[in-house]
Structures are given as structure tokens and as C-alpha cells.
PDB file of C-alpha atoms and ligand atoms in Angstrom:
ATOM      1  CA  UNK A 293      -9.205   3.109  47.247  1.00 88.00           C
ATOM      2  CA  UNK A 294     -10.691   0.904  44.474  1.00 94.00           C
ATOM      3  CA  UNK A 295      -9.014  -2.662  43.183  1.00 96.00           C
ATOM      4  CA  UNK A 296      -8.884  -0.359  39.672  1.00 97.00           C
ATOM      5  CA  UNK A 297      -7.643   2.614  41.412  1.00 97.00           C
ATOM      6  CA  UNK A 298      -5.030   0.814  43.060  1.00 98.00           C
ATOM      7  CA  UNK A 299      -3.668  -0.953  39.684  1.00 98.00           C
ATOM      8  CA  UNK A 300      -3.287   1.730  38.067  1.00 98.00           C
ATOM      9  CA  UNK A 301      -1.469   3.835  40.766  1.00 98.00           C
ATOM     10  CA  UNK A 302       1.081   1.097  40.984  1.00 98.00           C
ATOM     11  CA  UNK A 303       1.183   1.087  37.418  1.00 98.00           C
ATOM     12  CA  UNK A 304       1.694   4.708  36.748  1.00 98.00           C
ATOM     13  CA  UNK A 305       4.194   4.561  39.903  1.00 98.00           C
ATOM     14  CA  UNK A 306       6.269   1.408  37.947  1.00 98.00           C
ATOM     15  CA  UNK A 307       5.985   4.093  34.770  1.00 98.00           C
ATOM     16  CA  UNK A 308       7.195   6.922  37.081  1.00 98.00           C
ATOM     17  CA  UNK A 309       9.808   4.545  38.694  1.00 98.00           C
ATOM     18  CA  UNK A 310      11.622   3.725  35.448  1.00 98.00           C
ATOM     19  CA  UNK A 311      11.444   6.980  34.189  1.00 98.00           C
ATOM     20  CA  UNK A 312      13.398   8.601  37.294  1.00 98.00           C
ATOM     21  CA  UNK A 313      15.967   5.807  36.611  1.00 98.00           C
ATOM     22  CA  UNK A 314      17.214   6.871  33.400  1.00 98.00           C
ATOM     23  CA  UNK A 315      16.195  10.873  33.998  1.00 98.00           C
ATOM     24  CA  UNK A 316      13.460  10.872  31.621  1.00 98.00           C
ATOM     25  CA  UNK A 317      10.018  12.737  32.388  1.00 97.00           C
ATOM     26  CA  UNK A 318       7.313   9.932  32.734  1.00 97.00           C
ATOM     27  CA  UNK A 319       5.236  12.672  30.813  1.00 97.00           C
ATOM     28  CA  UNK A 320       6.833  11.487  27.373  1.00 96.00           C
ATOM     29  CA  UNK A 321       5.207   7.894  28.326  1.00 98.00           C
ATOM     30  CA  UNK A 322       1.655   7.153  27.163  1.00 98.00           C
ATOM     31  CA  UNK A 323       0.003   4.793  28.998  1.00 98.00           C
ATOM     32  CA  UNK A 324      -2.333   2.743  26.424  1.00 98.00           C
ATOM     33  CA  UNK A 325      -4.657  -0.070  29.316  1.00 98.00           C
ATOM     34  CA  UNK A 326      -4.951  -3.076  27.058  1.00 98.00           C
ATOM     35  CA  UNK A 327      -8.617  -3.996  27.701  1.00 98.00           C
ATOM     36  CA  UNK A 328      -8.710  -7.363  25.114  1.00 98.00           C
ATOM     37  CA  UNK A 329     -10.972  -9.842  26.209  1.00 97.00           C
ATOM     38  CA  UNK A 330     -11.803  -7.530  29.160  1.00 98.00           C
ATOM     39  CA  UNK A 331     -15.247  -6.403  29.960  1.00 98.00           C
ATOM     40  CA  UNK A 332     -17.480  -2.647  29.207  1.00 98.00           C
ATOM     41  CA  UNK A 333     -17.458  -2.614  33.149  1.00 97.00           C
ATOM     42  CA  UNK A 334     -14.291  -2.713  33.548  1.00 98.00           C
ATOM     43  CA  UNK A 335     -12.879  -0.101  30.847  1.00 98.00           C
ATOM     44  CA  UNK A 336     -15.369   1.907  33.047  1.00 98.00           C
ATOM     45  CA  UNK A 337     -13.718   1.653  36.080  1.00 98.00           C
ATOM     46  CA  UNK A 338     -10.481   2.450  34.414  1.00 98.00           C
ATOM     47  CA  UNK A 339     -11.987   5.135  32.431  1.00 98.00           C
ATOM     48  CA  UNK A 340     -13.244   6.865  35.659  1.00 97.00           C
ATOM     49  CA  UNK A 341      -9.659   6.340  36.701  1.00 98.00           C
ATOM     50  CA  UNK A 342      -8.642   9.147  34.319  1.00 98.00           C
ATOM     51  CA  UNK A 343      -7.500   6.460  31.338  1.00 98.00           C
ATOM     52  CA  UNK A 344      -9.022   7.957  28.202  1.00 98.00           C
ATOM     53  CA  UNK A 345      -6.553   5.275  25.811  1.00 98.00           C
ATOM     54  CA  UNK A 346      -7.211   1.725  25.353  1.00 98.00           C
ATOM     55  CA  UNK A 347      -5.773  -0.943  22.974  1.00 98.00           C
ATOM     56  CA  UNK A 348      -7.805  -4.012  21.581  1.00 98.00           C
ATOM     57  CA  UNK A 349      -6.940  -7.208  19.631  1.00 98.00           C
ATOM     58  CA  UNK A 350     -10.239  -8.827  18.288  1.00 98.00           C
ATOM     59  CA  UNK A 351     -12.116  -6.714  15.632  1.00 98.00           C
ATOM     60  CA  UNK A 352     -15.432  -8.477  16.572  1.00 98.00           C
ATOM     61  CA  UNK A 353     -14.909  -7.956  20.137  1.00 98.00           C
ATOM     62  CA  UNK A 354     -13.609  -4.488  20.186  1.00 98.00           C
ATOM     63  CA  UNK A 355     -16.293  -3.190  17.997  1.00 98.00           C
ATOM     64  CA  UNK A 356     -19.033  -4.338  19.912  1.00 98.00           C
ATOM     65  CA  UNK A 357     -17.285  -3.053  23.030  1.00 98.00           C
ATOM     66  CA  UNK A 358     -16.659   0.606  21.195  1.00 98.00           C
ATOM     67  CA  UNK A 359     -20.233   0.649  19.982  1.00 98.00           C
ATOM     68  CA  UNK A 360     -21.289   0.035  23.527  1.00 98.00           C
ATOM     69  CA  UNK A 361     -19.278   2.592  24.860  1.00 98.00           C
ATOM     70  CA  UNK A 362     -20.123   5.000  22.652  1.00 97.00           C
ATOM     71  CA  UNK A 363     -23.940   4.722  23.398  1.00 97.00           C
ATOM     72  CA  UNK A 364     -23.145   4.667  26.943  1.00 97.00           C
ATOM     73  CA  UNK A 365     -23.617   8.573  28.489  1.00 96.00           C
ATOM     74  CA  UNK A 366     -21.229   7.650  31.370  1.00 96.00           C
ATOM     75  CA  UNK A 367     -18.510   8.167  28.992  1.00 97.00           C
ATOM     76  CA  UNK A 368     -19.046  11.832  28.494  1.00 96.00           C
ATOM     77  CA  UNK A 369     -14.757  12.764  27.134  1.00 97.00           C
ATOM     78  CA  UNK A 370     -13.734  10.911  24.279  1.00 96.00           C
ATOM     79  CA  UNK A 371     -12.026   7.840  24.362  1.00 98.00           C
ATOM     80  CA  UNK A 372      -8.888   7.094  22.151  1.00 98.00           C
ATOM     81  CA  UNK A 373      -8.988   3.164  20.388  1.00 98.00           C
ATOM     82  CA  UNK A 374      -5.599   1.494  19.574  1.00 99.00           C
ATOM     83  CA  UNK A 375      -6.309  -1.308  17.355  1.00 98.00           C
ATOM     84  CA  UNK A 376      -2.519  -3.443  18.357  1.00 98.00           C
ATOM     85  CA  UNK A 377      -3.858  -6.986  17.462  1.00 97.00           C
ATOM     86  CA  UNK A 378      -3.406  -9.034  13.816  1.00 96.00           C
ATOM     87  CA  UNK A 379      -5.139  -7.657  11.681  1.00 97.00           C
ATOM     88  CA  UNK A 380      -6.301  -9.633   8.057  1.00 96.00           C
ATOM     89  CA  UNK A 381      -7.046  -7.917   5.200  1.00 96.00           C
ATOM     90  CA  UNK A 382     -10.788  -8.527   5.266  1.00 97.00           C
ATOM     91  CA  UNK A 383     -11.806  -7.047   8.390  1.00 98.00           C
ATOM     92  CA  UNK A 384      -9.787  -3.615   7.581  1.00 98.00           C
ATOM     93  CA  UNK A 385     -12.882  -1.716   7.435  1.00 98.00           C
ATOM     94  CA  UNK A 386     -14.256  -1.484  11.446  1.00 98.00           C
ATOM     95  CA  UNK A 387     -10.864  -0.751  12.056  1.00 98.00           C
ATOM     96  CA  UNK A 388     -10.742   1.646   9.578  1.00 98.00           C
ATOM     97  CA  UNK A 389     -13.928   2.815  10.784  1.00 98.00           C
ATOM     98  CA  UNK A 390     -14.215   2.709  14.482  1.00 98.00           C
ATOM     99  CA  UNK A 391      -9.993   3.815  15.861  1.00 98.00           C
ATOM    100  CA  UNK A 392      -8.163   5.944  16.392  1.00 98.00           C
ATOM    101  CA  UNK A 393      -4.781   4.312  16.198  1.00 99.00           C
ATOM    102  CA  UNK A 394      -3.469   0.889  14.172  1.00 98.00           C
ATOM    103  CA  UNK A 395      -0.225  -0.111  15.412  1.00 98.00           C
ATOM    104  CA  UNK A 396      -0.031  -3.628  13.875  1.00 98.00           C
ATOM    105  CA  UNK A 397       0.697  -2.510  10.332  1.00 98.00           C
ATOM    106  CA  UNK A 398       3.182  -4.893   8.828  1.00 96.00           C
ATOM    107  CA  UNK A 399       2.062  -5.160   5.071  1.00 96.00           C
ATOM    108  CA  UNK A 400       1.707  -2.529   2.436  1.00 98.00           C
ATOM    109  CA  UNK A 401      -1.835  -4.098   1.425  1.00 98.00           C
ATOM    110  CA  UNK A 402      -3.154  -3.740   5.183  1.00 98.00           C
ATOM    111  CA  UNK A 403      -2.104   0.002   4.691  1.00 98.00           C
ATOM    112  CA  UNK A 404      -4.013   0.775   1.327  1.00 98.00           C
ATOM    113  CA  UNK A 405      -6.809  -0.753   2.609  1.00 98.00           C
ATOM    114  CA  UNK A 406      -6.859   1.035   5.625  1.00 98.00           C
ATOM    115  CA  UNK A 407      -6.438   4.257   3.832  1.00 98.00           C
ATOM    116  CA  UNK A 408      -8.907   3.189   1.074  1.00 98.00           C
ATOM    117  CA  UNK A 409     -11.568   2.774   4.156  1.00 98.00           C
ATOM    118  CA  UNK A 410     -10.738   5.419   6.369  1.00 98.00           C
ATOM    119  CA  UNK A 411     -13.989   7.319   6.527  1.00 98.00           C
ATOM    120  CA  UNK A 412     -13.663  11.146   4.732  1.00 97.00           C
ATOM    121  CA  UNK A 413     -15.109  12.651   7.867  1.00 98.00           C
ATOM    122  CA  UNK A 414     -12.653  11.010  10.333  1.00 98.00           C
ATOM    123  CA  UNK A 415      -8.934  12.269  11.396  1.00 98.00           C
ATOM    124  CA  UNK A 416      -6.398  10.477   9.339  1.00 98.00           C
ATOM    125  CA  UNK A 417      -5.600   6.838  10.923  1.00 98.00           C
ATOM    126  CA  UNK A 418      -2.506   7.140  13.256  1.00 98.00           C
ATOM    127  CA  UNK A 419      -0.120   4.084  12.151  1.00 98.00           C
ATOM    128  CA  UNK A 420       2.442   2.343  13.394  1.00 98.00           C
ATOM    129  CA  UNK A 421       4.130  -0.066  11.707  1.00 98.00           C
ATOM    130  CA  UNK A 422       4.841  -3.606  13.773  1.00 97.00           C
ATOM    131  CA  UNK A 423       8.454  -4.750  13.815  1.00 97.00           C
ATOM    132  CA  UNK A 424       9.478  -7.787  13.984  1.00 94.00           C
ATOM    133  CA  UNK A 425      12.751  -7.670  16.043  1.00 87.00           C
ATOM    134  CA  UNK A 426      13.657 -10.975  17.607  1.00 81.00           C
ATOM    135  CA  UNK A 427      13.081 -12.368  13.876  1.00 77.00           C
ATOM    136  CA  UNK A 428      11.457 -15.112  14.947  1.00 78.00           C
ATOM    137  CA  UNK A 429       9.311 -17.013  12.040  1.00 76.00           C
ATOM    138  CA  UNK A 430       6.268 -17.260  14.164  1.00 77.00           C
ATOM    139  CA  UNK A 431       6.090 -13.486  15.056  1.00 81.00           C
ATOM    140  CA  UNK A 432       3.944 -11.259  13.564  1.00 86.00           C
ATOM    141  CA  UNK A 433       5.415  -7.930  11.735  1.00 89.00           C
ATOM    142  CA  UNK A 434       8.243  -6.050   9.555  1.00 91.00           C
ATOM    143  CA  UNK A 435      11.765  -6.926   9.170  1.00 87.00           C
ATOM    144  CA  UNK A 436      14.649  -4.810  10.338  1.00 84.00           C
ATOM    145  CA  UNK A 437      15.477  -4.244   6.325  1.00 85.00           C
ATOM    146  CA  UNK A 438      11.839  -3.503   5.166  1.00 93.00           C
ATOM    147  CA  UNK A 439      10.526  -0.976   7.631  1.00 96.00           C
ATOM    148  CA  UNK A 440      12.097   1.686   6.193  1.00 96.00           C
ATOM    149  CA  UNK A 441      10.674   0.848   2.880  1.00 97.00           C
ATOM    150  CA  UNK A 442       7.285   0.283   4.591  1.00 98.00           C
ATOM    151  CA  UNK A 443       7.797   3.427   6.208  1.00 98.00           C
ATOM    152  CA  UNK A 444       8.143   5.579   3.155  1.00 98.00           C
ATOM    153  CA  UNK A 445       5.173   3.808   1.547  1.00 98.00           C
ATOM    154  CA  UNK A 446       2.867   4.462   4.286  1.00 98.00           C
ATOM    155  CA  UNK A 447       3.651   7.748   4.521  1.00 98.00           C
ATOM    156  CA  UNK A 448       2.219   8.560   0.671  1.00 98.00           C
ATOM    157  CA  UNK A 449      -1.003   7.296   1.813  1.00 98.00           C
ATOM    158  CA  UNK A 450      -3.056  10.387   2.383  1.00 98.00           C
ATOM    159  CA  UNK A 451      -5.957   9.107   5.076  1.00 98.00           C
ATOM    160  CA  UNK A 452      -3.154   7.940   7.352  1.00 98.00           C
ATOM    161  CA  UNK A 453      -0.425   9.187   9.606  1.00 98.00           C
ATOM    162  CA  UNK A 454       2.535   7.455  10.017  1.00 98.00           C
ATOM    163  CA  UNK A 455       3.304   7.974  13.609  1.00 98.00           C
ATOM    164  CA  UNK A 456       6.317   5.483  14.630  1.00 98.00           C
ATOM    165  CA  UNK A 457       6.684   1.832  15.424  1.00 98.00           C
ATOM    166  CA  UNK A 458       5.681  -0.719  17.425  1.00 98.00           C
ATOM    167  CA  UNK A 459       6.944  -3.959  18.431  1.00 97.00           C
ATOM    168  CA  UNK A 460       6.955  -7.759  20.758  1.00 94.00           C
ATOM    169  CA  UNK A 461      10.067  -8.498  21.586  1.00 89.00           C
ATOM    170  CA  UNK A 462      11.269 -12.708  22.152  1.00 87.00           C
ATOM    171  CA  UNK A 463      10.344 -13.609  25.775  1.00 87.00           C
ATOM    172  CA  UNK A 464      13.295 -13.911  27.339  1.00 90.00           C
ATOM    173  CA  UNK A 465      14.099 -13.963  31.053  1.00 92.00           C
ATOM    174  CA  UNK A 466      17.346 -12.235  29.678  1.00 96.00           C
ATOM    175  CA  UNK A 467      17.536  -8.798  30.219  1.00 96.00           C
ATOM    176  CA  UNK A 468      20.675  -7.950  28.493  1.00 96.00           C
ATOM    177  CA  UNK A 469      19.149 -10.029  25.422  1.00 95.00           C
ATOM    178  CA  UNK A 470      15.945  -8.130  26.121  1.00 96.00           C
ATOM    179  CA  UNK A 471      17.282  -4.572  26.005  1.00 97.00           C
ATOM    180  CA  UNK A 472      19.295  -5.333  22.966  1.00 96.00           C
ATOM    181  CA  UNK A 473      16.613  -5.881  21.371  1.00 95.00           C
ATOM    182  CA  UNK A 474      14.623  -2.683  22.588  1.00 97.00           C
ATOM    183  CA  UNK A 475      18.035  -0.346  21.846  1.00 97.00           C
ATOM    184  CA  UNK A 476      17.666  -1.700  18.093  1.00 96.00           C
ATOM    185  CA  UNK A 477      14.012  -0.978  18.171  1.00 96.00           C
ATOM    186  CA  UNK A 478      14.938   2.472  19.365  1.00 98.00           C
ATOM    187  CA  UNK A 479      17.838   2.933  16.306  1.00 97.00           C
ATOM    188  CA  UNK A 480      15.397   2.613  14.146  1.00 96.00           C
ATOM    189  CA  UNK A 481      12.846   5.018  15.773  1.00 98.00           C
ATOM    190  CA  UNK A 482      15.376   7.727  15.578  1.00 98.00           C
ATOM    191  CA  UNK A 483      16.133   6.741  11.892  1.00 97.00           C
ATOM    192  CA  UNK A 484      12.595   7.046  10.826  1.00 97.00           C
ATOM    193  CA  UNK A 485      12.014  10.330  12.779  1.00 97.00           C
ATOM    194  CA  UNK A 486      14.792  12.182  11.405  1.00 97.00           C
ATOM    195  CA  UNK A 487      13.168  11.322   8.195  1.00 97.00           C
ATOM    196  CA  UNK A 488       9.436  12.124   9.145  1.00 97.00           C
ATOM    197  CA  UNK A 489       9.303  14.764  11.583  1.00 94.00           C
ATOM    198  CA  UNK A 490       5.679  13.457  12.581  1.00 96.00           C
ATOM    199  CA  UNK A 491       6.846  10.671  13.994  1.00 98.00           C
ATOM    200  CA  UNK A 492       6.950  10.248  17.627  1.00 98.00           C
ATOM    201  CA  UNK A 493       5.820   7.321  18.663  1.00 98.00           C
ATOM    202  CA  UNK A 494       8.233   4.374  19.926  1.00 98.00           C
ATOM    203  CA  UNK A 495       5.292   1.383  21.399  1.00 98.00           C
ATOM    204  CA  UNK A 496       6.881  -0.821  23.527  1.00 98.00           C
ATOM    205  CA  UNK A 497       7.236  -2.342  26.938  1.00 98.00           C
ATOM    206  CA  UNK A 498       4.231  -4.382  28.313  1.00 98.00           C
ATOM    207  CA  UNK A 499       2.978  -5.912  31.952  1.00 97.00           C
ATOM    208  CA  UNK A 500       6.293  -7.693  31.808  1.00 95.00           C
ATOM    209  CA  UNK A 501       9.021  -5.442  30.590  1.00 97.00           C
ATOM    210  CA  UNK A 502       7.868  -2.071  30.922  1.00 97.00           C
ATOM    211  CA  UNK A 503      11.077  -1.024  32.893  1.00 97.00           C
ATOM    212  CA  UNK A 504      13.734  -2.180  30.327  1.00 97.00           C
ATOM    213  CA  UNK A 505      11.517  -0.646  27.517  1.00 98.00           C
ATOM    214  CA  UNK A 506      11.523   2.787  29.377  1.00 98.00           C
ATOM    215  CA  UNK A 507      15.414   2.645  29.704  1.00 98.00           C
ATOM    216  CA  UNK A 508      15.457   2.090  26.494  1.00 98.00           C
ATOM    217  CA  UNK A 509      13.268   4.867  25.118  1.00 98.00           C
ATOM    218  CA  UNK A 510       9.879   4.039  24.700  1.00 98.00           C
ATOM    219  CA  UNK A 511       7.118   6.536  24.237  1.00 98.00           C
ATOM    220  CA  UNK A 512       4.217   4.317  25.055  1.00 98.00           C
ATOM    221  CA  UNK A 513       3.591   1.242  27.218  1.00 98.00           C
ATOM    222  CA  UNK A 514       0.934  -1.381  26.268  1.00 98.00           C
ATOM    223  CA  UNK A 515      -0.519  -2.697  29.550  1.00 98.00           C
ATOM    224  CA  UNK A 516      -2.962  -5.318  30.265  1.00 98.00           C
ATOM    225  CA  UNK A 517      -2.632  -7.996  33.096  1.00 98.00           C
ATOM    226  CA  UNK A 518      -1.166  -5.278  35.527  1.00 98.00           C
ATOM    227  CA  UNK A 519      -4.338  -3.226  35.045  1.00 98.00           C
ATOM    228  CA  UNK A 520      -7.030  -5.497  34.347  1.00 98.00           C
ATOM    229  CA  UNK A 521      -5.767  -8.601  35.800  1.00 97.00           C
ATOM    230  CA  UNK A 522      -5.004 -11.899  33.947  1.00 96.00           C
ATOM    231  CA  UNK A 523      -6.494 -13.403  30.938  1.00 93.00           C
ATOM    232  CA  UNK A 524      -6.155 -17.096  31.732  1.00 80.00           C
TER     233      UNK A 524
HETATM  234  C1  PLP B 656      -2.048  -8.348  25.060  1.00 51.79           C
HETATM  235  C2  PLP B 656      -1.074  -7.349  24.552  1.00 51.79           C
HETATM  236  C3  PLP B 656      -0.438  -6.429  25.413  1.00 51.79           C
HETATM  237  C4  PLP B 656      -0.638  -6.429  26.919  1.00 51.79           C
HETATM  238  O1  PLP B 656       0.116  -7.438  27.502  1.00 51.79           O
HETATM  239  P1  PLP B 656       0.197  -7.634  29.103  1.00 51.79           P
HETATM  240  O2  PLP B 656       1.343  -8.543  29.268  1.00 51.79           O
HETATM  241  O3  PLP B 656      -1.107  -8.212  29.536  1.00 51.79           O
HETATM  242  O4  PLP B 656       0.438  -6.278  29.701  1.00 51.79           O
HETATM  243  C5  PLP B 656       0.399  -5.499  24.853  1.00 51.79           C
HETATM  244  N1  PLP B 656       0.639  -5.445  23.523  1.00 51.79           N
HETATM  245  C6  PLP B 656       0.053  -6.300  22.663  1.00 51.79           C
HETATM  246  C7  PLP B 656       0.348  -6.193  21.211  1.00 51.79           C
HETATM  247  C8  PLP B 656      -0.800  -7.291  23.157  1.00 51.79           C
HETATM  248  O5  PLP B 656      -1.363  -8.146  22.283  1.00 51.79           O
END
């Protein structure tokens, strides 16, 4: 077996693990392989793995790395890009352009632009919008009280898809503070789905805390350091 191979078996067996826990069918959890900072070489090993979704941070870097990849005939099945990192206003457009997914939406103006750029050929963008949940000042996305709001204005934009939410919680060693914090995240996932049946997308639970997200309901898992090792 492989270094790759055998990170992602005991990643999909974690998945697998939690899932049992709480009676859930680890087939309702995505696994999206957080490749930032990460080599072409290695989203090639994991690719020939079987992983066909990866998430990036760095519009520069992921570009470049997409580009690559698409010139490269070793990747002959499509690949699916989840854009999860901060995203400014004025690089919108190779997002727009080159994924899949954006799941780091936390301002109405990111939105437009998005939809404004999202080539006429292309799908329709697949959003999520970022919550902020611990409320802490220094973390990126949406309020509690505004993503709702958000919600409804995202989903009048016509090149995108509102597909659910997505969210960091506060590191905490705490698991009861922890999976608080996921259960609210969760709330509000039901809230918005009963009110846009397309939703279905709860992202959260990373190298760290994909257990206690699982409990709590997520529908995708962002992982990184457990697949790709460490970024230093
Ligand atoms: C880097 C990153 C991850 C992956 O984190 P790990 O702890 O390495 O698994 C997940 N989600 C987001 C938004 C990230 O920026």
C-alpha cells in the first residue's frame, strides 16, 4: 500500500467510524482533500486514489495548479474545485472562472460578482455561504442573524446555486463547547433547507474535528493535514 493510499483509508475509515456512531450512512459525507499549498504530484496520487474533489485557498496558486491539471492527460475523469479560502473582491473572476464550488461566500458583493463572472457556458457556481459561528472578530464569514438574509439574496442570483453553508468553528480543546457550536451550525442548515429545497450541503468538520462534526450532521468534511500531511 502507498503513504497516499494509506491516508486516505484511515481517513475514509475515521469518516466511516463516526458515521456508525451516530447511525448515519458515511455515504451522505463528501469527502473534499484540501490540497492548499500542496503539490500537482500529490493531488495525483490522491486522485489515483479515487478522490475526484479538492478544496483550495490561494487564487494564484490554485489556478496555476487547475490549469496544470487540466493539461495533464493523466487526469482523464473530471475533477471537482472547491474554492473554501478568503476570497477579495478583485480576484472573483478565476474563481468564477476555473470552480466548481465557492464555499467562502460571506458578502453580498462577493456574490454579484461571482454571478456577474460566472462564464455563460459553465454550470451555475455551487455556493455556500461561510458562517461565522464562534463570533469571533478575527474570523472570517456571516453572522448567525444575516445568513438568512444572505441566503435569500444569493439565491436571486441566476449563475449561482445556493447549496448550504459552511463554517470554522473557535479552536477549542472543548468538545462540549465544540459541538455546540456545530448543533447551531446544523439549526440553521435545516432552517435554510426547508426554505430552499436545493440545499444540501452542511461543510464542516476538518483534520481535527471531523468526528464531532459528523455527530453533529455534517454533509461534507474538509481535510488536509490527515491526507496530505502538514503544512508547517
Ligand atoms: C486548510 C483548511 C482546511 C483543512 O484543514 P486541516 O486541518 O488541514 O484538515 C479545511 N477548511 C478550510 C476552510 C481550510 O482553510
Amino acid at each position: 500500500m502507498t503513504h497516499m493510499q494509506k491516508k486516505i483509508n484511515s481517513v475514509t475509515q475515521k469518516i466511516a467510524y463516526a458515521a456508525a456512531q451516530v447511525q448515519r450512512n458515511a455515504d451522505q459525507i463528501q469527502l473534499l482533500a484540501v490540497s492548499k499549498t500542496k503539490p500537482v504530484n500529490l493531488i495525483k496520487q490522491a486522485y489515483h486514489e479515487g478522490l475526484r474533489h479538492f478544496g483550495e485557498n490561494y487564487v494564484q496558486e490554485s489556478v496555476e495548479k487547475i490549469k496544470k491539471i487540466n493539461d495533464d492527460s493523466d487526469f482523464k475523469e473530471p475533477i471537482y474545485w472547491y474554492f473554501i479560502g478568503p476570497l477579495q473582491s478583485n480576484k472573483t473572476r478565476p474563481v468564477a472562472e476555473h470552480f466548481d464550488w465557492v464555499q467562502s461566500v460571506e458578502r453580498l458583493k462577493i456574490a454579484q460578482r461571482l454571478n456577474q463572472q460566472r462564464p455563460p457556458e459553465l454550470p451555475q457556481l455551487n455556493i455556500c455561504l461561510q458562517v461565522n459561528i464562534s463570533g469571533e472578530a478575527s474570523k472570517s464569514g456571516t453572522t448567525l442573524s444575516q445568513v438568512i438574509e444572505l441566503a435569500s439574496q444569493v439565491s436571486d442570483l441566476p449563475r449561482l446555486k445556493l447549496r448550504g453553508i459552511m463554517a470554522i468553528p473557535e479552536k477549542t480543546e472543548n468538545i462540549q463547547r465544540l459541538e455546540k457550536q456545530f448543533d447551531e451550525l446544523h439549526n440553521i442548515y435545516q432552517e435554510l433547507k426547508n426554505i430552499y429545497p436545493e440545499v444540501d450541503t452542511l461543510s464542516m468538520g476538518m483534520s481535527g474535528d471531523l468526528e464531532s462534526a459528523i455527530k453533529c450532521g455534517s454533509t461534507m468534511v474538509r481535510i488536509g493535514t490527515d491526507i496530505f500531511g502538514s503544512r508547517d
